[in-house]
Amino acid sequence: MWTTPLFEQVRTMACGDEPRAPLHGYWTSDFKRINPRWMNDPSEKRLFSRDDTTFDHLLEDMRGRDMSFILDIVCNHSSPQTEDGKGKLYDDGKLIADFDHDEAHWYHHYGPTLDWDDEWQVQNGELAGLATFNENNILFRNHIKEALTLWVQKGVDALRIDTVKHMPLWFWQELMADMAVVNPSLFRFGEWINAHPENERSVEFANQSGMSILDFGFCHAVREALGKHSEGGFHELQKILDLDGKYHGATELVTFFENHDMPRLQSIGASDRDLELALILLITSRGVPCLYYGCEQYLHDDTDGGDDPYNRPMMAHWEPTEAIRLIGILAGERHDNQAIQWGGQWPKFVDADCYVFLRRYRDSRCLVFINKGPARELEVDNLEFPDGEHACLLDGSKIGIRNGVATIQFPEQSAHVFAVRGEVVDSKVIVRLQVNGAPTQPGDRLAVIGDCPELGNWDLREAYELECVNSNTWFGEVPFDTSAGHPVGYKYVIFSPDENAGPQRENRLARRRLLIPEGCAKWRDRWEQ
């Protein structure tokens, strides 16, 4: 579950021609205190010296439901000019910074950003009149690290980070490295507004910042295909996925098709059935799917085109819907099927109306057929799916596959999902190993070799093979038992299908890593020539 920021924030209206109220949580006044709405006693704001707040009860209840909590944070700015001043920041109730009396230089004072193509202005100028923090000030950096550490230690499982393009890359690298020390499993993802695989700066951020990002390219392509019904249809989506190799971790991009800053899908032309197809596509595609509240109730208000604030209406009711049924089925499959969790996304047929794709990892598979147009019959080959008769997860309809070929009858605006769950890797220690930049060609195999029994003791015949995710990424779950808790050395090797070509090893000394005694670890490497 992801909420907007919970920090204590200013309570008075922003000054200006248009009234703006601090309802959203992004105008922080104290990072070490919680919004009074989350306290049993609204007059008590201290969170970290107690464990009986509404927030504590929420975390406890979520743990019982096997759920995780995502905290939205904003490091770029505090508050705009209000009746009580501008940019007043407190440290657990003690005033430490004030934009109007900034002797310690906690804030930038360069005025509003006027040229959005000027990177310096974007990172140092004001956004919508908000007091912009000076990340060069070690006092600010230490304060934000201390505050976020308290929240993570309290039980926050992931951070969604606002307006990341408005601060320099080095700041995020420093902050994310420190957060990873606090909790190595902490998932982090940032909002680089309208990030796109052809935007080099947003790709660099995704690859080098220490966090993933929200996948706006995927979002806009789905909105074009299923909201605006553009002529290109699913071709627009495949263009985005074809560029996955630009990312070091495309499977960790956070995917969505609507959020609190854009009209809902129905407000730009989608029917309820289009929304259901978008949900099927989102939950089965590569990346980490993010659902905006209310979509399962078909919630939308099309006043003024459904733009802010009409994309954020209150939910007046909750009732069973077809969208809820589909989400339940596919979320359950995603939880148990490693092809959807880790695998690449391989197109099998794409045109404006139909999209057929395969997710694969080891011996797990998920095969998805989506038709947003009229009824049609379609024959698709090279499905890489086991021969035989398979039942659709969504409606139980059957499909027969023979030699990788299937003919499917597509009703109007329909979808079919078929899945095979393979054997799960099980061991004392599992390392989720990823390598980028290997110079592989179609048909090549990539493996890891090393100085321990699990990696073959440098015997190429015993090398542990990884899975191809896209043109830039290989991934695998490597089991360790004998070597758990010990240091290991390893490097990567490419095997060509050409019998006359020998194995191609990395040209470097072996990497050295210390294995944890038990559990899961994540290692990320780049091939070295």
Coordinates of C-alpha atoms in Angstrom, one line a residue:
M1 CA 0.0 0.0 0.0
W2 CA 1.3 3.4 -1.0
T3 CA 0.2 6.6 0.8
T4 CA 1.1 10.2 0.2
P5 CA 3.5 11.7 2.7
L6 CA 2.6 11.2 6.4
F7 CA 4.9 13.9 7.8
E8 CA 3.5 16.8 9.8
Q9 CA 2.8 19.6 7.3
V10 CA 1.8 23.2 7.3
R11 CA -1.8 23.8 8.1
T12 CA -2.6 27.2 6.6
M13 CA -3.5 28.0 3.1
A14 CA -0.9 29.0 0.5
C15 CA -0.9 32.7 -0.4
G16 CA -1.6 33.6 -4.0
D17 CA -4.3 34.2 -6.6
E18 CA -5.6 30.6 -6.4
P19 CA -6.2 29.2 -3.0
R20 CA -4.2 26.0 -2.3
A21 CA -4.7 23.8 0.8
P22 CA -2.2 21.4 2.3
L23 CA -4.3 18.3 2.0
H24 CA -1.9 16.1 0.1
G25 CA 1.1 15.8 2.6
Y26 CA 3.8 17.3 0.3
W27 CA 4.3 20.6 2.3
T28 CA 6.3 19.1 5.1
S29 CA 7.0 21.1 8.3
D30 CA 8.6 18.3 10.4
F31 CA 10.0 15.1 8.9
K32 CA 10.3 13.5 12.4
R33 CA 6.6 13.9 13.3
I34 CA 3.5 12.5 11.9
N35 CA 0.4 14.2 10.6
P36 CA -2.0 14.4 13.6
R37 CA -4.7 12.5 11.6
W38 CA -2.6 9.4 12.2
M39 CA -2.5 9.8 16.0
N40 CA -5.1 8.6 18.5
D41 CA -4.7 11.9 20.3
P42 CA -4.3 14.7 17.6
S43 CA -2.5 16.9 20.1
E44 CA 0.3 14.2 20.3
K45 CA 2.5 14.2 17.2
R46 CA 5.5 12.2 18.4
L47 CA 5.8 8.9 16.5
F48 CA 9.1 7.3 17.3
S49 CA 8.9 7.2 21.1
R50 CA 5.7 5.2 21.1
D51 CA 4.0 2.2 19.4
D52 CA 0.3 2.8 19.9
T53 CA -0.5 5.2 17.1
T54 CA -3.0 4.7 14.2
F55 CA 0.1 4.2 12.0
D56 CA 1.5 1.5 14.3
H57 CA -1.8 -0.3 14.2
L58 CA -1.9 -0.1 10.4
L59 CA 1.6 -1.6 10.1
E60 CA 0.7 -4.4 12.5
D61 CA -2.5 -5.2 10.6
M62 CA -0.7 -5.1 7.2
R63 CA 1.9 -7.6 8.5
G64 CA -0.9 -10.0 9.4
R65 CA -2.1 -9.7 5.8
D66 CA 1.3 -10.2 4.2
M67 CA 1.2 -6.6 2.9
S68 CA 4.0 -4.0 2.7
F69 CA 3.8 -0.2 3.3
I70 CA 5.3 2.3 0.8
L71 CA 5.9 5.8 2.2
D72 CA 5.9 8.7 -0.2
I73 CA 8.6 11.3 0.6
V74 CA 9.7 14.6 -0.8
C75 CA 13.3 15.8 -0.3
N76 CA 13.3 18.6 -2.8
H77 CA 11.1 21.2 -1.0
S78 CA 9.1 22.0 2.1
S79 CA 6.2 24.6 1.9
P80 CA 5.2 27.6 -0.1
Q81 CA 4.3 31.0 1.3
T82 CA 1.5 30.7 3.7
E83 CA -0.1 32.9 6.4
D84 CA 2.6 31.6 8.8
G85 CA 5.6 32.2 6.5
K86 CA 7.5 30.1 4.0
G87 CA 9.7 27.0 4.4
K88 CA 9.6 26.7 8.2
L89 CA 11.2 23.4 9.1
Y90 CA 11.2 21.7 12.5
D91 CA 13.2 18.9 14.0
D92 CA 10.8 17.0 16.3
G93 CA 9.2 20.3 17.2
K94 CA 12.3 22.6 17.2
L95 CA 12.6 25.2 14.5
I96 CA 15.8 24.5 12.5
A97 CA 15.2 26.4 9.2
D98 CA 13.2 29.3 7.9
F99 CA 13.3 30.4 4.2
D100 CA 12.8 34.1 5.2
H101 CA 15.6 34.0 7.8
D102 CA 18.0 31.5 6.3
E103 CA 21.3 32.3 7.9
A104 CA 22.5 28.6 7.7
H105 CA 21.6 28.3 4.0
W106 CA 19.1 25.4 4.2
Y107 CA 17.4 26.7 1.1
H108 CA 18.2 27.8 -2.5
H109 CA 17.1 31.4 -3.2
Y110 CA 17.2 31.5 -7.0
G111 CA 13.6 32.3 -7.6
P112 CA 11.2 30.2 -9.8
T113 CA 12.3 27.9 -12.6
L114 CA 11.6 29.7 -15.9
D115 CA 13.4 27.5 -18.5
W116 CA 12.5 23.8 -18.0
D117 CA 15.1 22.8 -20.5
D118 CA 17.9 24.3 -18.3
E119 CA 19.0 21.5 -16.0
W120 CA 20.6 24.0 -13.5
Q121 CA 17.3 25.9 -13.2
V122 CA 15.3 22.6 -12.8
Q123 CA 17.6 21.5 -10.0
N124 CA 18.0 24.8 -8.2
G125 CA 14.9 26.9 -9.0
E126 CA 11.6 26.9 -7.2
L127 CA 8.8 24.5 -8.3
A128 CA 5.4 26.2 -8.0
G129 CA 6.6 28.6 -5.3
L130 CA 7.8 25.9 -2.9
A131 CA 10.8 26.5 -0.7
T132 CA 13.6 24.5 -2.3
F133 CA 16.2 22.7 -0.1
N134 CA 19.9 23.3 -0.6
E135 CA 21.3 19.8 -0.9
N136 CA 24.8 21.2 -0.7
N137 CA 24.2 21.9 2.9
I138 CA 25.4 18.9 5.1
L139 CA 23.0 20.0 7.8
F140 CA 20.1 19.4 5.5
R141 CA 21.5 16.1 4.2
N142 CA 22.1 14.8 7.7
H143 CA 18.7 15.8 8.9
I144 CA 16.8 14.1 6.0
K145 CA 18.9 10.9 6.5
E146 CA 18.2 10.9 10.2
A147 CA 14.5 11.3 9.7
L148 CA 14.1 8.7 6.9
T149 CA 16.2 6.3 9.0
L150 CA 13.6 6.6 11.8
W151 CA 10.7 5.9 9.4
V152 CA 12.4 2.8 7.9
Q153 CA 13.3 1.5 11.3
K154 CA 9.6 2.0 12.3
G155 CA 8.6 -0.5 9.7
V156 CA 8.3 1.3 6.3
D157 CA 9.1 -1.3 3.6
A158 CA 9.6 1.0 0.5
L159 CA 10.0 4.6 -0.4
R160 CA 8.3 6.4 -3.3
I161 CA 10.4 9.6 -3.8
D162 CA 8.8 12.7 -5.3
T163 CA 10.3 15.2 -7.8
V164 CA 13.6 13.4 -8.2
K165 CA 14.6 15.3 -11.4
H166 CA 14.8 18.5 -9.3
M167 CA 17.8 17.4 -7.3
P168 CA 21.3 16.3 -8.6
L169 CA 22.2 12.7 -9.2
W170 CA 25.0 12.7 -6.6
F171 CA 22.5 13.6 -3.8
W172 CA 20.3 10.6 -4.6
Q173 CA 23.3 8.3 -4.8
E174 CA 24.5 9.4 -1.4
L175 CA 21.0 9.2 0.2
M176 CA 20.1 5.8 -1.4
A177 CA 23.4 4.3 -0.3
D178 CA 22.8 5.3 3.3
M179 CA 19.2 4.0 3.1
A180 CA 20.4 0.6 1.8
V181 CA 22.6 0.3 4.9
V182 CA 19.6 0.9 7.1
N183 CA 17.6 -1.8 5.3
P184 CA 19.3 -3.6 2.4
S185 CA 15.8 -4.9 1.3
L186 CA 14.3 -1.4 1.1
F187 CA 12.7 -0.9 -2.3
R188 CA 13.1 2.6 -3.6
F189 CA 11.5 4.2 -6.7
G190 CA 11.3 7.8 -7.8
E191 CA 9.0 10.1 -9.8
W192 CA 10.9 11.5 -12.8
I193 CA 7.9 13.1 -14.4
N194 CA 7.3 11.8 -18.0
A195 CA 10.5 9.7 -17.9
H196 CA 11.0 7.9 -21.2
P197 CA 13.6 5.4 -22.5
E198 CA 14.6 7.9 -25.1
N199 CA 15.2 10.6 -22.5
E200 CA 18.9 10.0 -21.6
R201 CA 18.8 11.9 -18.3
S202 CA 15.9 9.9 -17.0
V203 CA 17.6 6.6 -18.1
E204 CA 20.8 7.6 -16.5
F205 CA 18.9 8.4 -13.3
A206 CA 17.2 5.0 -13.3
N207 CA 20.5 3.2 -13.9
Q208 CA 22.8 5.2 -11.5
S209 CA 20.7 6.7 -8.7
G210 CA 20.3 3.6 -6.5
M211 CA 16.5 3.6 -7.1
S212 CA 14.1 2.5 -9.8
I213 CA 11.6 5.0 -11.3
L214 CA 8.0 5.2 -12.3
D215 CA 7.6 4.0 -15.9
F216 CA 5.9 6.9 -17.6
G217 CA 6.8 5.6 -21.0
F218 CA 4.8 2.4 -20.4
C219 CA 2.0 4.5 -18.8
H220 CA 1.5 6.8 -21.8
A221 CA 1.7 4.0 -24.3
V222 CA -1.1 2.1 -22.5
R223 CA -3.2 5.3 -22.3
E224 CA -2.7 5.8 -26.1
A225 CA -3.7 2.2 -26.9
L226 CA -6.6 1.7 -24.5
G227 CA -7.7 5.2 -23.5
K228 CA -7.3 7.4 -26.6
H229 CA -7.5 4.4 -29.0
S230 CA -4.7 5.8 -31.1
E231 CA -4.1 4.4 -34.6
G232 CA -0.8 2.8 -33.5
G233 CA -2.5 0.8 -30.7
F234 CA -0.3 -1.8 -29.2
H235 CA 2.5 -0.9 -31.5
E236 CA 3.0 2.2 -29.3
L237 CA 3.5 -0.1 -26.2
Q238 CA 5.9 -2.5 -28.0
K239 CA 8.1 0.5 -29.1
I240 CA 8.6 1.2 -25.4
L241 CA 9.3 -2.4 -24.4
D242 CA 11.8 -2.7 -27.3
L243 CA 13.9 -0.1 -25.5
D244 CA 14.1 -2.1 -22.3
G245 CA 17.8 -2.8 -22.9
K246 CA 18.6 0.8 -22.1
Y247 CA 17.8 0.1 -18.5
H248 CA 19.9 -1.9 -16.0
G249 CA 16.7 -3.2 -14.4
A250 CA 13.7 -2.9 -16.6
T251 CA 11.9 -5.6 -14.6
E252 CA 12.0 -3.3 -11.5
L253 CA 10.5 -0.2 -13.3
V254 CA 7.2 0.7 -11.5
T255 CA 4.4 0.4 -14.1
F256 CA 1.0 2.2 -14.0
F257 CA -1.6 3.7 -16.4
E258 CA -3.1 6.4 -14.2
N259 CA -2.2 8.4 -11.1
H260 CA -3.1 11.4 -9.0
D261 CA -1.6 13.8 -11.5
M262 CA -3.5 12.8 -14.7
P263 CA -7.1 12.1 -15.7
R264 CA -8.3 8.5 -15.1
L265 CA -8.3 6.2 -18.1
Q266 CA -12.1 6.4 -18.6
S267 CA -11.9 10.3 -18.6
I268 CA -9.8 10.1 -21.8
G269 CA -12.0 7.7 -23.7
A270 CA -11.7 4.2 -22.2
S271 CA -14.7 2.0 -21.5
D272 CA -15.0 -0.2 -18.4
R273 CA -13.9 -3.1 -20.6
D274 CA -10.9 -1.1 -21.8
L275 CA -10.0 -0.5 -18.2
E276 CA -10.2 -4.3 -17.5
L277 CA -7.9 -5.0 -20.4
A278 CA -5.4 -2.4 -19.1
L279 CA -5.4 -4.1 -15.7
I280 CA -4.7 -7.5 -17.3
L281 CA -1.9 -6.0 -19.3
L282 CA -0.4 -4.1 -16.3
I283 CA -0.4 -7.1 -13.9
T284 CA 1.1 -9.6 -16.4
S285 CA 3.7 -7.3 -18.0
R286 CA 7.3 -6.8 -16.9
G287 CA 7.9 -4.3 -14.1
V288 CA 6.3 -3.7 -10.7
P289 CA 2.6 -2.9 -11.2
C290 CA 1.0 0.0 -9.3
L291 CA -2.8 0.3 -9.2
Y292 CA -4.4 3.7 -8.5
Y293 CA -7.1 3.6 -5.8
G294 CA -10.6 3.2 -7.1
C295 CA -9.8 1.7 -10.5
E296 CA -11.2 -1.6 -9.2
Q297 CA -14.5 0.3 -8.7
Y298 CA -14.3 2.0 -12.1
L299 CA -14.1 5.3 -10.2
H300 CA -13.9 8.4 -12.3
D301 CA -15.3 11.9 -12.5
D302 CA -15.1 13.4 -16.0
T303 CA -15.8 17.0 -15.0
D304 CA -13.4 19.4 -16.8
G305 CA -11.9 16.4 -18.6
G306 CA -11.3 14.5 -15.3
D307 CA -8.2 16.5 -14.5
D308 CA -7.1 17.5 -10.9
P309 CA -9.0 17.5 -8.6
Y310 CA -11.6 15.4 -10.4
N311 CA -9.2 12.5 -10.8
R312 CA -9.1 12.2 -7.0
P313 CA -12.8 11.8 -5.9
M314 CA -13.8 10.2 -2.7
M315 CA -14.9 6.5 -2.8
A316 CA -18.5 6.5 -1.9
H317 CA -18.9 2.7 -1.9
W318 CA -17.1 -0.6 -2.3
E319 CA -18.7 -3.6 -4.0
P320 CA -17.5 -6.7 -5.9
T321 CA -16.7 -6.0 -9.5
E322 CA -15.2 -7.8 -12.5
A323 CA -12.1 -5.7 -12.1
I324 CA -11.7 -7.0 -8.5
R325 CA -12.1 -10.5 -9.8
L326 CA -9.4 -10.1 -12.5
I327 CA -7.0 -8.4 -10.1
G328 CA -7.4 -11.2 -7.6
I329 CA -6.7 -13.9 -10.1
L330 CA -3.7 -12.3 -11.7
A331 CA -2.2 -10.9 -8.5
G332 CA -2.3 -14.5 -7.1
E333 CA -0.6 -15.9 -10.2
R334 CA 2.0 -13.2 -10.2
H335 CA 2.8 -14.0 -6.5
D336 CA 3.4 -17.7 -7.4
N337 CA 4.7 -17.6 -11.0
Q338 CA 8.3 -16.6 -11.4
A339 CA 7.9 -16.0 -15.1
I340 CA 5.9 -12.9 -14.2
Q341 CA 8.1 -11.9 -11.4
W342 CA 11.5 -12.2 -13.1
G343 CA 11.1 -13.0 -16.7
G344 CA 11.6 -10.8 -19.8
Q345 CA 8.6 -9.9 -22.0
W346 CA 8.8 -11.5 -25.5
P347 CA 6.3 -10.4 -28.1
K348 CA 4.7 -13.1 -30.2
F349 CA 2.2 -11.1 -32.2
V350 CA 1.6 -7.3 -32.3
D351 CA -0.7 -5.2 -34.3
A352 CA -2.9 -2.2 -33.5
D353 CA -5.7 -4.3 -31.9
C354 CA -4.0 -7.5 -30.7
Y355 CA -1.0 -8.1 -28.4
V356 CA 0.3 -11.6 -27.7
F357 CA 3.4 -11.9 -25.4
L358 CA 5.2 -14.5 -23.4
R359 CA 6.8 -14.1 -19.9
R360 CA 9.4 -16.8 -19.2
Y361 CA 11.8 -17.7 -16.5
R362 CA 13.5 -21.2 -16.2
D363 CA 10.6 -23.6 -16.7
S364 CA 7.8 -21.2 -15.7
R365 CA 5.7 -19.5 -18.3
C366 CA 2.9 -17.0 -18.7
L367 CA 1.3 -16.5 -22.1
V368 CA -1.1 -13.5 -22.6
F369 CA -3.5 -12.8 -25.5
I370 CA -5.2 -9.4 -25.6
N371 CA -7.6 -8.1 -28.2
K372 CA -9.0 -4.6 -27.8
G373 CA -10.8 -4.7 -31.2
P374 CA -13.6 -6.7 -32.9
A375 CA -13.8 -10.5 -32.9
R376 CA -11.2 -12.3 -34.9
E377 CA -9.3 -15.6 -35.3
L378 CA -5.5 -15.5 -34.9
E379 CA -2.9 -18.1 -35.5
V380 CA 0.4 -17.5 -33.6
D381 CA 3.6 -19.6 -33.7
N382 CA 6.8 -19.8 -31.8
L383 CA 4.9 -19.6 -28.5
E384 CA 7.6 -21.4 -26.4
F385 CA 4.8 -22.9 -24.4
P386 CA 4.3 -26.6 -23.5
D387 CA 2.3 -28.6 -26.0
G388 CA -1.1 -29.7 -25.0
E389 CA -4.5 -28.2 -23.9
H390 CA -4.4 -25.3 -21.5
A391 CA -7.1 -23.5 -19.6
C392 CA -7.4 -19.7 -19.4
L393 CA -7.0 -18.4 -15.9
L394 CA -9.7 -15.8 -16.4
D395 CA -12.6 -17.7 -17.8
G396 CA -11.5 -21.4 -18.1
S397 CA -11.7 -21.4 -21.9
K398 CA -9.3 -23.9 -23.6
I399 CA -6.5 -23.5 -26.1
G400 CA -4.5 -26.3 -27.8
I401 CA -0.8 -25.8 -28.5
R402 CA 1.1 -28.1 -30.8
N403 CA 4.7 -27.5 -31.8
G404 CA 4.5 -24.0 -30.4
V405 CA 1.6 -23.1 -32.6
A406 CA -2.0 -22.2 -31.5
T407 CA -5.1 -20.8 -33.2
I408 CA -7.2 -18.7 -30.9
Q409 CA -10.8 -17.4 -31.3
F410 CA -10.8 -13.8 -30.0
P411 CA -14.2 -12.5 -29.0
E412 CA -14.6 -8.7 -29.2
Q413 CA -12.5 -6.9 -26.5
S414 CA -11.3 -10.1 -24.8
A415 CA -8.2 -11.4 -23.1
H416 CA -6.8 -14.9 -22.3
V417 CA -4.0 -15.7 -19.9
F418 CA -2.3 -19.2 -19.7
A419 CA 0.3 -20.1 -17.1
V420 CA 2.7 -22.9 -16.2
R421 CA 4.5 -22.8 -12.8
G422 CA 7.9 -24.4 -12.7
E423 CA 10.1 -25.6 -9.9
V424 CA 11.1 -22.9 -7.5
V425 CA 14.8 -22.5 -6.5
D426 CA 15.2 -23.5 -2.8
S427 CA 18.4 -23.3 -0.8
K428 CA 20.0 -22.0 2.4
V429 CA 21.1 -18.9 0.5
I430 CA 19.7 -17.6 -2.8
V431 CA 21.5 -14.9 -4.6
R432 CA 19.5 -13.0 -7.2
L433 CA 22.2 -12.3 -9.6
Q434 CA 22.0 -9.9 -12.5
V435 CA 24.6 -8.8 -15.0
N436 CA 24.3 -6.0 -17.6
G437 CA 26.2 -5.2 -20.7
A438 CA 27.4 -8.7 -21.8
P439 CA 28.2 -8.8 -25.5
T440 CA 25.9 -11.7 -26.2
Q441 CA 24.3 -12.5 -29.6
P442 CA 21.0 -14.4 -30.3
G443 CA 21.5 -18.1 -29.3
D444 CA 24.3 -17.4 -26.9
R445 CA 24.2 -18.7 -23.3
L446 CA 25.6 -16.8 -20.3
A447 CA 26.7 -18.4 -17.1
V448 CA 28.5 -17.6 -13.9
I449 CA 31.6 -19.7 -12.8
G450 CA 33.5 -19.4 -9.5
D451 CA 35.7 -20.9 -6.8
C452 CA 33.0 -22.8 -4.9
P453 CA 31.1 -26.0 -5.5
E454 CA 27.9 -24.2 -6.4
L455 CA 29.7 -22.3 -9.2
G456 CA 31.6 -25.3 -10.5
N457 CA 35.0 -24.7 -8.9
W458 CA 36.0 -23.0 -12.2
D459 CA 34.9 -26.1 -14.3
L460 CA 33.0 -24.7 -17.3
R461 CA 31.0 -27.9 -17.5
E462 CA 29.5 -27.0 -14.1
A463 CA 28.9 -23.3 -14.7
Y464 CA 25.5 -22.0 -13.5
E465 CA 23.5 -20.6 -16.4
L466 CA 21.4 -17.4 -16.2
E467 CA 18.3 -16.4 -18.1
C468 CA 18.1 -13.7 -20.8
V469 CA 15.7 -10.9 -19.8
N470 CA 16.4 -8.5 -22.6
S471 CA 19.2 -7.3 -24.8
N472 CA 21.1 -5.8 -21.8
T473 CA 20.2 -8.0 -18.9
W474 CA 20.8 -11.6 -17.7
F475 CA 19.3 -12.8 -14.4
G476 CA 19.2 -15.9 -12.3
E477 CA 18.6 -17.2 -8.8
V478 CA 21.8 -19.0 -7.7
P479 CA 21.5 -21.4 -4.8
F480 CA 24.2 -21.8 -2.2
D481 CA 24.4 -24.3 0.6
T482 CA 28.0 -25.5 1.2
S483 CA 29.4 -22.0 0.7
A484 CA 26.7 -20.1 2.8
G485 CA 28.4 -17.5 5.1
H486 CA 31.8 -17.8 3.2
P487 CA 33.5 -15.5 0.7
V488 CA 33.3 -16.6 -3.0
G489 CA 35.0 -15.5 -6.1
Y490 CA 33.3 -15.5 -9.5
K491 CA 33.1 -14.1 -13.1
Y492 CA 30.9 -14.5 -16.1
V493 CA 31.4 -16.5 -19.3
I494 CA 29.5 -16.6 -22.6
F495 CA 28.9 -19.8 -24.6
S496 CA 28.3 -19.5 -28.3
P497 CA 26.2 -22.0 -30.3
D498 CA 29.0 -22.0 -32.8
E499 CA 30.9 -25.2 -32.1
N500 CA 34.1 -23.6 -33.5
A501 CA 33.9 -20.7 -31.1
G502 CA 35.3 -21.2 -27.6
P503 CA 33.9 -19.8 -24.4
Q504 CA 34.3 -16.0 -23.8
R505 CA 35.3 -15.1 -20.3
E506 CA 35.3 -11.7 -18.7
N507 CA 38.8 -10.1 -18.8
R508 CA 39.2 -9.3 -15.2
L509 CA 40.2 -10.8 -11.8
A510 CA 37.4 -12.7 -10.1
R511 CA 34.9 -10.6 -8.1
R512 CA 34.9 -11.3 -4.4
R513 CA 31.7 -11.4 -2.3
L514 CA 30.8 -12.5 1.2
L515 CA 27.7 -14.7 1.2
I516 CA 25.2 -14.2 3.9
P517 CA 24.6 -17.2 6.3
E518 CA 21.0 -17.6 5.1
G519 CA 18.2 -15.9 3.2
C520 CA 18.2 -13.9 -0.1
A521 CA 20.7 -11.4 -1.4
K522 CA 20.8 -9.3 -4.5
W523 CA 24.0 -8.8 -6.5
R524 CA 24.2 -6.5 -9.5
D525 CA 27.2 -6.5 -11.9
R526 CA 28.3 -5.2 -15.3
W527 CA 30.2 -7.3 -17.8
E528 CA 33.9 -6.4 -18.1
Q529 CA 35.8 -7.0 -21.4

